[in-house]
PDB file of C-alpha atoms and ligand atoms in Angstrom:
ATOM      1  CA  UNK A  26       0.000   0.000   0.000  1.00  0.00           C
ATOM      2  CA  UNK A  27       1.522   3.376  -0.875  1.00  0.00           C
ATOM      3  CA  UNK A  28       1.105   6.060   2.080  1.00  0.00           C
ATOM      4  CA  UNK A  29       1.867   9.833   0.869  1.00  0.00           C
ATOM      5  CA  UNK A  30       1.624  12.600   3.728  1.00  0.00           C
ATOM      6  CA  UNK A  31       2.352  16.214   3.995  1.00  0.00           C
ATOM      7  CA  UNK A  32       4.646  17.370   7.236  1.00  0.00           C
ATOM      8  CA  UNK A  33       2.990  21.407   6.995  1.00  0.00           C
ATOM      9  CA  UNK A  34       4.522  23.693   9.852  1.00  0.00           C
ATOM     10  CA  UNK A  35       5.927  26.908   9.647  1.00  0.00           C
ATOM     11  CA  UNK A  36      10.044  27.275   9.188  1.00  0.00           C
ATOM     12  CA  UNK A  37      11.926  25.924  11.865  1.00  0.00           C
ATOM     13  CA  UNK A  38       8.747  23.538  13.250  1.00  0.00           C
ATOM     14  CA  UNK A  39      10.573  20.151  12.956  1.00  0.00           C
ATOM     15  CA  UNK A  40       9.557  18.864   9.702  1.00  0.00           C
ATOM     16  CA  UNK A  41      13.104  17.744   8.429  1.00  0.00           C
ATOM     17  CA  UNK A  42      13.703  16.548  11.683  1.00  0.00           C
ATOM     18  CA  UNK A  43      10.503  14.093  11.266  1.00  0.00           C
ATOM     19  CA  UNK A  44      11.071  13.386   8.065  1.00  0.00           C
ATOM     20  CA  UNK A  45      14.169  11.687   8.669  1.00  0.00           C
ATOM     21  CA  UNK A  46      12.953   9.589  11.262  1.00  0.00           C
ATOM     22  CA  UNK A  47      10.256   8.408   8.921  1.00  0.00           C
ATOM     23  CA  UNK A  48      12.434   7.641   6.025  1.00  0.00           C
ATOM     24  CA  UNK A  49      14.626   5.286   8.430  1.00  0.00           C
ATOM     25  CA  UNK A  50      11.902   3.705  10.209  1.00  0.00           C
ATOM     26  CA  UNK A  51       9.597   3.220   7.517  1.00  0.00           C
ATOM     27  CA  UNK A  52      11.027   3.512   4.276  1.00  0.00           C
ATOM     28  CA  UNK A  53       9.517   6.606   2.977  1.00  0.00           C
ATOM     29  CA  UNK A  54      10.811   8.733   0.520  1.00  0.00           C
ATOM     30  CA  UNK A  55      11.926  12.531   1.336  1.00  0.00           C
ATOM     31  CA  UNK A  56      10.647  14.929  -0.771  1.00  0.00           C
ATOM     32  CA  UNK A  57      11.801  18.598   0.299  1.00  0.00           C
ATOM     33  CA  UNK A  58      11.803  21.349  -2.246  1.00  0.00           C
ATOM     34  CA  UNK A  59      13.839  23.516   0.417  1.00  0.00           C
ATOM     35  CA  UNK A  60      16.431  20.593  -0.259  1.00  0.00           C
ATOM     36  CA  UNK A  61      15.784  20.461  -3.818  1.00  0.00           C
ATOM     37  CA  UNK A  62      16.096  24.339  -4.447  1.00  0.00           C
ATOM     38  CA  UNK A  63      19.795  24.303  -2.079  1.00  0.00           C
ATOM     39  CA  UNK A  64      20.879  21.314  -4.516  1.00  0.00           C
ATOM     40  CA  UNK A  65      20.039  23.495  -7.478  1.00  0.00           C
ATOM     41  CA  UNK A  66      21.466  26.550  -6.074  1.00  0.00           C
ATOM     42  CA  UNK A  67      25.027  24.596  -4.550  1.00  0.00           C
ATOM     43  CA  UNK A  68      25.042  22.878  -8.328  1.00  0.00           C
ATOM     44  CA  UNK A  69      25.195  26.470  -9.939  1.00  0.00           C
ATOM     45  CA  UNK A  70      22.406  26.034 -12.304  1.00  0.00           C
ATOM     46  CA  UNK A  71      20.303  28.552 -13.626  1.00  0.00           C
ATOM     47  CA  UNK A  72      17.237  28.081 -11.989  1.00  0.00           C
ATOM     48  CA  UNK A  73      19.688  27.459  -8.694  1.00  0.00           C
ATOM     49  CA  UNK A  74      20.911  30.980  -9.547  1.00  0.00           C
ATOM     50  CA  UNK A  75      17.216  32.749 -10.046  1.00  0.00           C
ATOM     51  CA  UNK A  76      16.303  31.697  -6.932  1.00  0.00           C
ATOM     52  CA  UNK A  77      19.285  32.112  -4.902  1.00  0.00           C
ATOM     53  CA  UNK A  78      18.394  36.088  -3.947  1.00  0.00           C
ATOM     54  CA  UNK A  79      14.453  35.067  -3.135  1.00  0.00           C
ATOM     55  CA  UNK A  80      15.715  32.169  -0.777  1.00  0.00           C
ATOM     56  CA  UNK A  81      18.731  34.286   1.315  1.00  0.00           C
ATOM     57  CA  UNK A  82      15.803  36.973   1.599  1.00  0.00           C
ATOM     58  CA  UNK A  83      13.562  34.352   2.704  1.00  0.00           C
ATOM     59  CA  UNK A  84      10.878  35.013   0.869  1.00  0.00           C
ATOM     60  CA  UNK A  85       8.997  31.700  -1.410  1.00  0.00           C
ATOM     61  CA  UNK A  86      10.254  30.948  -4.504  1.00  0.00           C
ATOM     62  CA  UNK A  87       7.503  30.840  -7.408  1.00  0.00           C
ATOM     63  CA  UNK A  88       4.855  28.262  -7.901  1.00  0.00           C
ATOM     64  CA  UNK A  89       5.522  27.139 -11.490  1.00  0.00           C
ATOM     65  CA  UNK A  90       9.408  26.235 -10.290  1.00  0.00           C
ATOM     66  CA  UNK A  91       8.757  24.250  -6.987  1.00  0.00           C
ATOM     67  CA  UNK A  92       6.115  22.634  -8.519  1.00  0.00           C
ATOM     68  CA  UNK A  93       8.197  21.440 -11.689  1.00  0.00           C
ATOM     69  CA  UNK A  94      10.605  19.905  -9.444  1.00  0.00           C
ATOM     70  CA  UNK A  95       8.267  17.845  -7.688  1.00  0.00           C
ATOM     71  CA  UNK A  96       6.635  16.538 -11.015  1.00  0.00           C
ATOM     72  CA  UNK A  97      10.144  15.618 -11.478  1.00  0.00           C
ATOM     73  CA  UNK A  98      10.418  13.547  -8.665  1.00  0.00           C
ATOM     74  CA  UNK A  99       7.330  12.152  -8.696  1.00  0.00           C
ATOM     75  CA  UNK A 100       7.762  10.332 -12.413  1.00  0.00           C
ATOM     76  CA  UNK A 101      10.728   8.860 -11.531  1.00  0.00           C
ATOM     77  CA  UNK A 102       8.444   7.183  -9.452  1.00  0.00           C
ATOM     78  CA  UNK A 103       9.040   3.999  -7.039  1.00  0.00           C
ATOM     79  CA  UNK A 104       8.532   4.588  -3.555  1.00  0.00           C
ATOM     80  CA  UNK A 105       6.540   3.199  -1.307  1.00  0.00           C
ATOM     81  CA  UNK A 106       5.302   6.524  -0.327  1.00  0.00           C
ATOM     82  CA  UNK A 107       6.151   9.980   0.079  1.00  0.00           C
ATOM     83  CA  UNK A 108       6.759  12.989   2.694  1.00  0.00           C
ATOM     84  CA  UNK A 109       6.120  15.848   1.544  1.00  0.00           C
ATOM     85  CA  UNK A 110       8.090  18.259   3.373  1.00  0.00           C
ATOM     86  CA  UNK A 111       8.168  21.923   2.878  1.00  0.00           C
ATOM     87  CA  UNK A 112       5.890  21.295   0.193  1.00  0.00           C
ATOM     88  CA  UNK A 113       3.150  22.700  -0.954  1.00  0.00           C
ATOM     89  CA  UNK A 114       3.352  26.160   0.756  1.00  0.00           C
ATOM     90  CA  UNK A 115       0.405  28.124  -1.233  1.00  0.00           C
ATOM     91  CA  UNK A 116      -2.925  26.946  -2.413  1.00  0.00           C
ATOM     92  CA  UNK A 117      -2.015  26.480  -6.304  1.00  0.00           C
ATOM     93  CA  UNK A 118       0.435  24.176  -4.869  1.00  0.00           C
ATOM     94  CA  UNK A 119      -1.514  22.065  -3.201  1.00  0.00           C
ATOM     95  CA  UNK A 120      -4.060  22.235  -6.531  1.00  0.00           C
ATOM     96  CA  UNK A 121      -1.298  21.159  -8.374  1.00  0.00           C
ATOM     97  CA  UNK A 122      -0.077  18.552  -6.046  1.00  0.00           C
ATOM     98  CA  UNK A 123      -3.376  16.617  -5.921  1.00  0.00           C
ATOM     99  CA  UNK A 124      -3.638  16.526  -9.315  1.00  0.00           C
ATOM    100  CA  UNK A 125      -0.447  15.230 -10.093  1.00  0.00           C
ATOM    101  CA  UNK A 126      -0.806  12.782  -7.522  1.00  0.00           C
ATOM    102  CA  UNK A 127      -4.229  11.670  -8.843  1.00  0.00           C
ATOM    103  CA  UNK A 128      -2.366  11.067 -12.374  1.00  0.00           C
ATOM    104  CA  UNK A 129      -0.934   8.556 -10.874  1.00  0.00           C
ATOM    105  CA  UNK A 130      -4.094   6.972  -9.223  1.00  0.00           C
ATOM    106  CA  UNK A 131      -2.435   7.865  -5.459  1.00  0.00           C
ATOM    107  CA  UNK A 132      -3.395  10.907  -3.097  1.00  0.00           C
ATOM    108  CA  UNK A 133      -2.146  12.701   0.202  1.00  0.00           C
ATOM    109  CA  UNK A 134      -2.958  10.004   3.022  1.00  0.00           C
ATOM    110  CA  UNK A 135      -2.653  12.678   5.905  1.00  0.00           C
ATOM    111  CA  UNK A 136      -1.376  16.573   6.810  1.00  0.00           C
ATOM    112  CA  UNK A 137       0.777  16.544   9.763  1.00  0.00           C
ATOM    113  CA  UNK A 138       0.559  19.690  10.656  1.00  0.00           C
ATOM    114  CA  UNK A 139       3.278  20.475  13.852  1.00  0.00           C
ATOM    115  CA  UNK A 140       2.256  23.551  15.661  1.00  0.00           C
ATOM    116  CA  UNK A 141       4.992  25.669  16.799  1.00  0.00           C
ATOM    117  CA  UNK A 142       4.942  29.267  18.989  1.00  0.00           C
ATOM    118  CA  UNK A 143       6.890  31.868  17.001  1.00  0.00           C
ATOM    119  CA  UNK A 144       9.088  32.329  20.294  1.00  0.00           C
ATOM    120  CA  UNK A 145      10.641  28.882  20.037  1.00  0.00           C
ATOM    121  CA  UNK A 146      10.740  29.136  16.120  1.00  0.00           C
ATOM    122  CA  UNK A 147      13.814  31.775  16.702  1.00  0.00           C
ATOM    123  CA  UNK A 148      15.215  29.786  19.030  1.00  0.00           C
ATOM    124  CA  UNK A 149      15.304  26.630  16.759  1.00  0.00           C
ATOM    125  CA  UNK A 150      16.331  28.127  13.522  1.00  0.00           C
ATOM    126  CA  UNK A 151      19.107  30.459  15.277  1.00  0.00           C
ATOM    127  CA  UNK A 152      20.788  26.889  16.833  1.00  0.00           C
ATOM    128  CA  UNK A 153      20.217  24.107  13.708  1.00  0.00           C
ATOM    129  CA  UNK A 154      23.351  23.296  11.787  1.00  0.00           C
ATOM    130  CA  UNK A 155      23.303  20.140   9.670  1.00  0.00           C
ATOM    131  CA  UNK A 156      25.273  17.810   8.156  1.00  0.00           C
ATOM    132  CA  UNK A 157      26.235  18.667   4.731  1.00  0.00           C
ATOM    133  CA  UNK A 158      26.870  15.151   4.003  1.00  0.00           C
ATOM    134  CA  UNK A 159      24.477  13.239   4.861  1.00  0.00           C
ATOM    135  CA  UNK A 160      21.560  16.124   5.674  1.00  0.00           C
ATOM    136  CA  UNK A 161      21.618  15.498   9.543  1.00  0.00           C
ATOM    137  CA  UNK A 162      19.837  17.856  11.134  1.00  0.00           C
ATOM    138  CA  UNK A 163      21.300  19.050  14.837  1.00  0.00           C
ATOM    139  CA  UNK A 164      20.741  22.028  17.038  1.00  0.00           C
ATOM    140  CA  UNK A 165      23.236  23.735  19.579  1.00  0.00           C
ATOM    141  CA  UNK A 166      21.086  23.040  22.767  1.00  0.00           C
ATOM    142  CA  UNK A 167      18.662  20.226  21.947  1.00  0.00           C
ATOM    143  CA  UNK A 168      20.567  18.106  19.453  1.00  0.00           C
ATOM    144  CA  UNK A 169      23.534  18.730  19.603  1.00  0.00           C
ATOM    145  CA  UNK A 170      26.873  16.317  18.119  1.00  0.00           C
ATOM    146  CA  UNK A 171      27.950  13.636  20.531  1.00  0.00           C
ATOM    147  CA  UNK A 172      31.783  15.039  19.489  1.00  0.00           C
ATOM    148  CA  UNK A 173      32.039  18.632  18.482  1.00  0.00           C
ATOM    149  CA  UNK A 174      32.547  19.391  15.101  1.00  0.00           C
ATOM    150  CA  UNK A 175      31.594  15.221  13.968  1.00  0.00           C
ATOM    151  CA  UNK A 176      28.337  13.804  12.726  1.00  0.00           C
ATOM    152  CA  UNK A 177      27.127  11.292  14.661  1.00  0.00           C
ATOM    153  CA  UNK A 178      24.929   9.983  11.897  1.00  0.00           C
ATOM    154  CA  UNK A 179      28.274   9.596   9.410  1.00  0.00           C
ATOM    155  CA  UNK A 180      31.415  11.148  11.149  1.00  0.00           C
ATOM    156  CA  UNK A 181      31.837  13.854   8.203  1.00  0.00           C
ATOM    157  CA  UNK A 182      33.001  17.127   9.905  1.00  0.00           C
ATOM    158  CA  UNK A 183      31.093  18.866   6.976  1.00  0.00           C
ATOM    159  CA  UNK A 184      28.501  20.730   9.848  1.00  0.00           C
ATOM    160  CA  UNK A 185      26.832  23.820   8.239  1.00  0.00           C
ATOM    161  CA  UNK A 186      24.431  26.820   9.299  1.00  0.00           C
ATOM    162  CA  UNK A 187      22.243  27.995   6.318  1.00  0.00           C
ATOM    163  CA  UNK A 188      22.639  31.179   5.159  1.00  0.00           C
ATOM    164  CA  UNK A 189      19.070  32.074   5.283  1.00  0.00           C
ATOM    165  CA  UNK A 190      19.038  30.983   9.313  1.00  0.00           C
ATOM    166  CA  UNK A 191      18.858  34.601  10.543  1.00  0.00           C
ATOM    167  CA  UNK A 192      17.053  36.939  12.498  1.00  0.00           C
ATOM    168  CA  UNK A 193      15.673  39.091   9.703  1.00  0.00           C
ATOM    169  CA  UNK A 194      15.410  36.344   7.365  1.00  0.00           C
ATOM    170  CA  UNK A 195      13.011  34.383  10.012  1.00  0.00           C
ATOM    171  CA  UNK A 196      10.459  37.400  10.042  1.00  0.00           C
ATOM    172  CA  UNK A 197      10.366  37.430   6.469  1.00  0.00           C
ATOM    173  CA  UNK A 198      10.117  33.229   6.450  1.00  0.00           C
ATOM    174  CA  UNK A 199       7.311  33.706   9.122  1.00  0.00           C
ATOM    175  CA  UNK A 200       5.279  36.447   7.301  1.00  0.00           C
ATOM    176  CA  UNK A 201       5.229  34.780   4.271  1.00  0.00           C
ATOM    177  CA  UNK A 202       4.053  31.695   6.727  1.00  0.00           C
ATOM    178  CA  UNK A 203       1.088  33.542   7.747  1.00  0.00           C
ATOM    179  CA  UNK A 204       0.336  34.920   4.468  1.00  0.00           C
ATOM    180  CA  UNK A 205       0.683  32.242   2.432  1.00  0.00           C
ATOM    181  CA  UNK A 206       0.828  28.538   3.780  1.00  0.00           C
ATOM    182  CA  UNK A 207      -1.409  28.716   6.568  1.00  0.00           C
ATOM    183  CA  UNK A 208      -4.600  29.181   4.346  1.00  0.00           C
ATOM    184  CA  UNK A 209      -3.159  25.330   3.779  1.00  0.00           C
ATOM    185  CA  UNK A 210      -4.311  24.091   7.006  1.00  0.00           C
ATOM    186  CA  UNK A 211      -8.028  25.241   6.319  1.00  0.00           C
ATOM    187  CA  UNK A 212      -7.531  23.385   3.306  1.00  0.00           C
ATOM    188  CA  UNK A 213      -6.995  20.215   4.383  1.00  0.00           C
ATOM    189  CA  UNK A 214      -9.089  20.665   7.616  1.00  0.00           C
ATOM    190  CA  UNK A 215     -11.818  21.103   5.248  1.00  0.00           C
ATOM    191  CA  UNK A 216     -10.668  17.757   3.251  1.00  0.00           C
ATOM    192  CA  UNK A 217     -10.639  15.895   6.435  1.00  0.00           C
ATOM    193  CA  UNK A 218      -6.850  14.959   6.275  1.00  0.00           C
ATOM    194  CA  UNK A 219      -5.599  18.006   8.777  1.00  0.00           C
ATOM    195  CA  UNK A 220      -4.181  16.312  11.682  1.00  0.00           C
ATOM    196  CA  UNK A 221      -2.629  18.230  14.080  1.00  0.00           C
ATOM    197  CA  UNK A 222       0.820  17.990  16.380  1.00  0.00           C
ATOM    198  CA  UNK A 223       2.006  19.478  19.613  1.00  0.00           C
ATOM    199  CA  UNK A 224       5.456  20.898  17.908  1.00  0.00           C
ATOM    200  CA  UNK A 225       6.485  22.415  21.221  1.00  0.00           C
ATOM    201  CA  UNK A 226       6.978  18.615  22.775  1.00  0.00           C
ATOM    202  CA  UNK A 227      10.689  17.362  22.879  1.00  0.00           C
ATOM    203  CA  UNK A 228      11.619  15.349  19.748  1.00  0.00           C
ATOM    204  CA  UNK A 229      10.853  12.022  20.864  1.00  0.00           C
ATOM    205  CA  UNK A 230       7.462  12.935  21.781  1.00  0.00           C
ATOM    206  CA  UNK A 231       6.970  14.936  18.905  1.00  0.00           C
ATOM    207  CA  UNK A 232       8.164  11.336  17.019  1.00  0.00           C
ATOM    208  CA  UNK A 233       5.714   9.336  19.047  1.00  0.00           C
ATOM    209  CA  UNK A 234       3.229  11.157  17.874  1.00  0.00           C
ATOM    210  CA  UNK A 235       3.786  11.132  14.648  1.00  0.00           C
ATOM    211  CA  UNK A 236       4.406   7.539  14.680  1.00  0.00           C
ATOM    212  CA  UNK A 237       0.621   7.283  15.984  1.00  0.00           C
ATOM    213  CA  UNK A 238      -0.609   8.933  12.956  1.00  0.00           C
ATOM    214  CA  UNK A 239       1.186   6.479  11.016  1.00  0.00           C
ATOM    215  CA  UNK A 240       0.302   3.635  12.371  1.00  0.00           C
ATOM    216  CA  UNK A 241      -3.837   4.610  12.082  1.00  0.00           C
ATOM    217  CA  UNK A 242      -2.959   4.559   8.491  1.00  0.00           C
ATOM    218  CA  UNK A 243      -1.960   1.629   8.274  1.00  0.00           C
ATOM    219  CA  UNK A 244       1.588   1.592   8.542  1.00  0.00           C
TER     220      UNK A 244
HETATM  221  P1  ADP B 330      12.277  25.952   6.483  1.00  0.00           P
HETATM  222  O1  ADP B 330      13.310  25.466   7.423  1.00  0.00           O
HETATM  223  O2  ADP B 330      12.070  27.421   6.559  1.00  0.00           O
HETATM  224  O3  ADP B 330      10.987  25.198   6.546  1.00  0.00           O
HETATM  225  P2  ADP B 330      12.951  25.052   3.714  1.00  0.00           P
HETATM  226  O4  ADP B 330      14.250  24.381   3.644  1.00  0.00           O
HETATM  227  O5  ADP B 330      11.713  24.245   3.590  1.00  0.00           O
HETATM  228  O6  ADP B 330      12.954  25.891   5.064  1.00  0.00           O
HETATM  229  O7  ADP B 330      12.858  26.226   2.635  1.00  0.00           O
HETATM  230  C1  ADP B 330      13.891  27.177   2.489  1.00  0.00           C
HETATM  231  C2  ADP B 330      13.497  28.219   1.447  1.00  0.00           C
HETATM  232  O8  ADP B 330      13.311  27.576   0.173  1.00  0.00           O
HETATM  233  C3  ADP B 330      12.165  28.937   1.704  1.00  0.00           C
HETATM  234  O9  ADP B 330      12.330  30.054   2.567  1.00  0.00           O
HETATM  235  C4  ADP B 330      11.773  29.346   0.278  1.00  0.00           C
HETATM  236  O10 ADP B 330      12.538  30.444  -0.172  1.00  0.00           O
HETATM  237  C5  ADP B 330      12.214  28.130  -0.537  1.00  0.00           C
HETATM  238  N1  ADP B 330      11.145  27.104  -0.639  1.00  0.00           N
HETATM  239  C6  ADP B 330      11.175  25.832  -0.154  1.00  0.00           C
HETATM  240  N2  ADP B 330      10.057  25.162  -0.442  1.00  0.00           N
HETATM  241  C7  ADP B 330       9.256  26.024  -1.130  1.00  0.00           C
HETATM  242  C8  ADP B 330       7.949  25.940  -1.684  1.00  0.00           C
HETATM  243  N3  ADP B 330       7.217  24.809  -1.592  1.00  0.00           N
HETATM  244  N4  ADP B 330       7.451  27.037  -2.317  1.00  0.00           N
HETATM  245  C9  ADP B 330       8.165  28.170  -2.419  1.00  0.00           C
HETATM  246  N5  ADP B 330       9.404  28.322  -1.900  1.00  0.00           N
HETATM  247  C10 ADP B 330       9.959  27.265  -1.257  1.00  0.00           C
HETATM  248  P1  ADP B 331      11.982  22.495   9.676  1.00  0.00           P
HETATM  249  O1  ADP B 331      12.375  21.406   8.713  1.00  0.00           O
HETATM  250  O2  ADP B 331      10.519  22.479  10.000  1.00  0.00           O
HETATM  251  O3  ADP B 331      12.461  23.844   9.259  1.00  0.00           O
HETATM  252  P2  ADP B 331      13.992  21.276  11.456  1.00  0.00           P
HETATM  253  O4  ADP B 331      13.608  19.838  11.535  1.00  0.00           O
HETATM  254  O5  ADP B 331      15.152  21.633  10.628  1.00  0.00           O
HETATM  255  O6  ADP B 331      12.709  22.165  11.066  1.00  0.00           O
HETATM  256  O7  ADP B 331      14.210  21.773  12.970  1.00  0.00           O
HETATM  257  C1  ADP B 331      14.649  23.105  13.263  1.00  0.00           C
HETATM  258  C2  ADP B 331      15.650  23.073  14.430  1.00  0.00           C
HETATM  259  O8  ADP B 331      14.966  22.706  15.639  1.00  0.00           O
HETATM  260  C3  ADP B 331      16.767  22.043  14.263  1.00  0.00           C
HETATM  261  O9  ADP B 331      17.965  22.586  14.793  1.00  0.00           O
HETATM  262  C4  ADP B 331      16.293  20.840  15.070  1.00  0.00           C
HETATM  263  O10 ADP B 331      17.388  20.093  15.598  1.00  0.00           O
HETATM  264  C5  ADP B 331      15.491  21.487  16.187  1.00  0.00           C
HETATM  265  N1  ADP B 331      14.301  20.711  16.599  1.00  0.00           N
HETATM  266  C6  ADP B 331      13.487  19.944  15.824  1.00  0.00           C
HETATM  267  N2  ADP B 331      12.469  19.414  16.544  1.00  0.00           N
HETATM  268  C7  ADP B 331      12.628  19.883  17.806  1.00  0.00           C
HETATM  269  C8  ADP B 331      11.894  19.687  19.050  1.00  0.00           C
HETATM  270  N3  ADP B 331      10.771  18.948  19.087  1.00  0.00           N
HETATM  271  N4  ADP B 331      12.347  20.326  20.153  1.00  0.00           N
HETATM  272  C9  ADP B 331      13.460  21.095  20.109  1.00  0.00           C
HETATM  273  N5  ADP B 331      14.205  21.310  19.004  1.00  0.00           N
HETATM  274  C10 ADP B 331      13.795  20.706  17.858  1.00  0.00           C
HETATM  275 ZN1   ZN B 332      26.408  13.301   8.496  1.00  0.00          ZN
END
């Protein structure tokens, strides 16, 4: 049976966190345009550098380009299921998601969507550094590396902070939250799929809840 979700939050709420634990313990496959556009941008493309400014700024990169990458992905095909995370963000995205979806005879299972305060959303995106390895995510105070400066996950001591994790940046990320993405959550409330998360938890709780919506699904 092929399970597709949606991990919805606003920037900083935990989502690539989650979505790593999900890929591990349940063979999903990760499907974040925030990811895809770094890749593009770190791989000096063109697209990479047309949306390089928008990103740094923090404001949402157009429809028509996050949506072509995820068409992309999505005919390669062969998962057992997806997480979408990061993605969509406005409402033609999520148009455009469940139709390509429904080309291939699938849909979105469930919409995790991890509620955060905006307080602690500073707090998390002014500590994360990841691994630029293997995509580890850590955080000064709650996650930090078992040995400073070394992934635990693959020992590369490759740690980075991105450049859009700042102050000014986050208010932008947040606004265009508000603005844009949340109309999501009436969305899918309205579809019956919304099913909320208490964000603010620690990350095993967060996890255990998360693994409760899973397992209601079926897997
Ligand atoms: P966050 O930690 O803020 O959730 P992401 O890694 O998901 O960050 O996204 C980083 C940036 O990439 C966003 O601020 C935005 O500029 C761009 N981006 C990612 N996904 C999308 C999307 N679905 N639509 C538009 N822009 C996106
Ligand atoms: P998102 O993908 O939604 O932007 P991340 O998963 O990258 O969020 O998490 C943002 C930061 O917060 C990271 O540094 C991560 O280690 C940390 N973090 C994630 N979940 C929690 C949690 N439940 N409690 C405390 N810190 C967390
Ligand atoms: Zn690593």
């Amino acid at each position: 049976m092929t399970i597709n979700i949606i991990l919805l939050g606003p920037p900083g709420a935990g989502k690539g966190t989650q979505a790593r634990t999900l890929v591990e313990e349940r063979g999903l496959v990760q499907l974040s345009t925030g990811d895809m556009l770094r890749e593009a941008r770190s791989s000096g493309t063109e697209m990479g550098r047309r949306v390089s400014e928008v990103m740094d700024k923090g404001q949402l990169v157009t429809d028509d380009i996050v949506i072509g990458l995820i068409r992309e992905r999505l005919e390669t095909g062969g998962a057992a299921g997806f997480i979408f995370d990061g993605f969509p963000r406005t409402l033609p995205q999520a148009d455009a998601l469940t139709e390509l979806l429904d080309g291939m005879g699938q849909s979105i299972d469930a919409v995790i969507e991890m509620q955060v305060d905006d307080a602690a959303l500073v707090d998390r995106i002014s500590g994360r550094y990841t691994c630029g390895n293997c995509g580890e995510v850590y955080h000064d105070t709650t996650r930090p590396t078992a040995a400073p400066g070394v992934c635990d996950h693959c020992g590369s001591t490759d740690l980075k902070r991105r450049a859009d994790d700042n102050a000014e940046s986050l208010k932008t990320r947040l606004l265009e939250y508000y603005k844009k993405t949340s109309p999501l959550i009436g969305y899918y409330y309205a579809r019956k799929q919304l099913r909320p998360v208490d964000g603010m938890a620690d990350m095993a709780e967060v996890g255990q809840q998360v693994a409760a919506i899973m397992d209601g699904l079926g897997r």
